[in-house]
Amino acid sequence: MAHADSESAYFNNYPPPKALPKHESLAKSFIDYHVESNRRVVLVTSGGTTVPLENQTVRFIDNFSAGTRGATSAEYFLQEGYAVIFFHRQYSLLPYSRHYSHSTNCFLDFMDEASPTPLYNSNNSDHGPIKVRNKYQDEMRDVLRKYRYAKQNNRLLLIPYTTVSEYLFELRMLAKCMKPLGPNALFYLAAAVSDFFIPRDRMAEHKIQSSEIPKEFSNNDEAVGAEDIYTGGFEQKQATSSKKLVVNLDPVPKFLQQLVDGWSPEGSMIVSFKLETDPNILVYKAQTALKRYAHHLVIGNLLSTRKWEVVFVTPDAPYERWIRVPKSRRSKSISGVEDQVGLAEAAKRAGSQIAPSTPEDDDTPKEGDGHIGAREGSEIESLIIPELVKLHTNMIVKFNQ
Ligand code: PAZ
């Protein structure tokens, strides 16, 4: 099926998300406001998507993404003067509040109760005012100021999604709304979008049952019949009456093609991410995506090293460029494996004759290599975003020539 056909087949088959009209009107007024002042606007996508197994969803498939890349990048874009549409998985990390949310950074750990003072207006004489603990004052003030600046100056629009279908509908709507921005629009697609989903005509309406339901209760119109749910052949020997669940997923239409060819504004810059776990294929996969969709940049990263290194894969020289947080300034990461930093580049070099490109690996601090409120180490987004802004500037200049 041609891309346009699979696009209409997809969008005709699914009801649009209920919030779409509201999000559209928010996006339009946000974009109009920034078109007026000729400001650049970046659409940052962030977090994972769910793939529901039932129409009335009890169970769904999800992925690991917490939205750290997206939320952190959004802050650096704001610092660079961009307005940000933060298109994120609901309840994933948000710019600024990410510093004080979720279990690793619980906001309560940053607070104390001060001693009661006569000036403090409370009915209980032993109640002191709640205050930020002394050692976090500077950091929190800095984050708070930046957050308030973004809010007061209408620089940040938050649009949530949950399922992969909501993601696709909203992405199309947002990209089309961005048309008036022309080359001032930047797409930074950091969300981890599922590659697979269950088409509507094969999706169970109700909660999938793990044991047999008597015939008189079961609905023959169910998209997923009992026989489709369970396979195996060992059922009779099983001590339990539970069934296996076999899920048959279809590929999600390749929305990036539609974004590049039709939804996005003329002259805009499109940046996608490629995540892999195998260092041997990362650069190859990023190059393949760049060729297939003919957009402007693929940022490749490995699951195990994504907080410390990424590779910029571009259609023009230098084609492959590694960006790394210097060793002495790498943050600790529970899931990360520091020993694997450099493996993907080494694997690529073993397969070709590209010279190493690791000036970023030296420990000398560089201009712009700062970080917002990171309690330990530097954030790699503090290196990624300024580089990206330079590429976007070059594109705008070329477009206007
Ligand atoms: O959200 P997070 O910070 O935990 O992870 C970020 C990421 C690895 C999802 C992102 O950098 C990325 O690679 N996104 C694209 C994934 C893909 O579709 O290949």
Short mmCIF file of N, CA, C and O and ligand atoms in Angstrom, two decimals, residues 47 64-69 189-193 273-275 301 306-307, ligand 1:
data_model
loop_
_atom_site.label_atom_id
_atom_site.label_comp_id
_atom_site.label_asym_id
_atom_site.label_seq_id
_atom_site.Cartn_x
_atom_site.Cartn_y
_atom_site.Cartn_z
N GLY A 47 8.74 10.58 25.64
CA GLY A 47 8.12 9.49 26.39
C GLY A 47 7.65 8.35 25.48
O GLY A 47 7.74 8.44 24.25
N PHE A 64 10.09 1.50 27.97
CA PHE A 64 10.88 2.00 29.10
C PHE A 64 10.91 3.52 29.22
O PHE A 64 11.28 4.06 30.27
N SER A 65 10.62 4.25 28.15
CA SER A 65 10.98 5.67 28.11
C SER A 65 10.28 6.49 29.21
O SER A 65 9.07 6.47 29.34
N ALA A 66 11.11 7.22 29.97
CA ALA A 66 10.58 8.03 31.07
C ALA A 66 10.35 9.47 30.63
O ALA A 66 9.75 10.26 31.35
N GLY A 67 10.88 9.81 29.44
CA GLY A 67 10.75 11.20 28.98
C GLY A 67 11.89 12.10 29.43
O GLY A 67 11.80 13.33 29.34
N THR A 68 12.98 11.50 29.88
CA THR A 68 14.11 12.31 30.35
C THR A 68 14.72 13.11 29.19
O THR A 68 14.96 14.31 29.31
N ARG A 69 14.96 12.44 28.06
CA ARG A 69 15.57 13.11 26.92
C ARG A 69 14.70 14.30 26.49
O ARG A 69 15.20 15.40 26.28
N LEU A 189 12.06 14.61 17.41
CA LEU A 189 11.20 13.46 17.68
C LEU A 189 11.90 12.47 18.60
O LEU A 189 12.44 11.45 18.15
N ALA A 190 11.87 12.76 19.89
CA ALA A 190 12.59 11.93 20.86
C ALA A 190 11.70 10.87 21.51
O ALA A 190 12.19 10.03 22.27
N ALA A 191 10.41 10.89 21.21
CA ALA A 191 9.51 9.90 21.83
C ALA A 191 9.84 8.49 21.34
O ALA A 191 10.32 8.32 20.21
N ALA A 192 9.60 7.53 22.19
CA ALA A 192 9.79 6.12 21.82
C ALA A 192 8.42 5.58 21.40
O ALA A 192 7.63 5.15 22.24
N VAL A 193 8.15 5.67 20.10
CA VAL A 193 6.82 5.32 19.59
C VAL A 193 6.81 3.84 19.20
O VAL A 193 7.73 3.38 18.51
N PHE A 273 15.07 10.37 16.22
CA PHE A 273 16.01 9.61 17.05
C PHE A 273 15.96 8.14 16.65
O PHE A 273 14.93 7.65 16.21
N LYS A 274 17.06 7.47 16.83
CA LYS A 274 17.09 6.02 16.61
C LYS A 274 17.71 5.38 17.85
O LYS A 274 18.83 5.72 18.25
N LEU A 275 16.95 4.51 18.45
CA LEU A 275 17.44 3.81 19.64
C LEU A 275 17.76 2.36 19.28
O LEU A 275 16.97 1.70 18.62
N ASN A 301 21.27 6.63 19.44
CA ASN A 301 21.73 6.38 20.82
C ASN A 301 21.49 4.93 21.21
O ASN A 301 20.60 4.27 20.70
N ARG A 306 22.90 6.07 26.56
CA ARG A 306 22.21 7.23 25.98
C ARG A 306 22.37 8.51 26.78
O ARG A 306 22.18 9.60 26.26
N LYS A 307 22.73 8.38 28.06
CA LYS A 307 22.89 9.60 28.87
C LYS A 307 24.28 10.22 28.68
O LYS A 307 24.54 11.32 29.16
O1 PAZ B 1 12.91 8.96 27.62
P1 PAZ B 1 14.30 8.50 27.90
O2 PAZ B 1 15.22 9.63 28.18
O3 PAZ B 1 14.34 7.43 28.93
O4 PAZ B 1 14.82 7.80 26.54
C1 PAZ B 1 15.05 8.58 25.39
C2 PAZ B 1 14.98 7.74 24.12
C3 PAZ B 1 16.03 6.62 24.17
C4 PAZ B 1 13.60 7.12 23.99
C5 PAZ B 1 15.28 8.67 22.91
O5 PAZ B 1 16.55 9.19 23.01
C6 PAZ B 1 15.12 7.92 21.59
O6 PAZ B 1 16.02 7.32 21.09
N1 PAZ B 1 13.91 7.95 21.00
C7 PAZ B 1 13.58 7.26 19.75
C8 PAZ B 1 13.41 5.79 19.97
C9 PAZ B 1 13.21 5.04 18.66
O7 PAZ B 1 12.10 5.09 18.18
O8 PAZ B 1 14.15 4.43 18.11
#
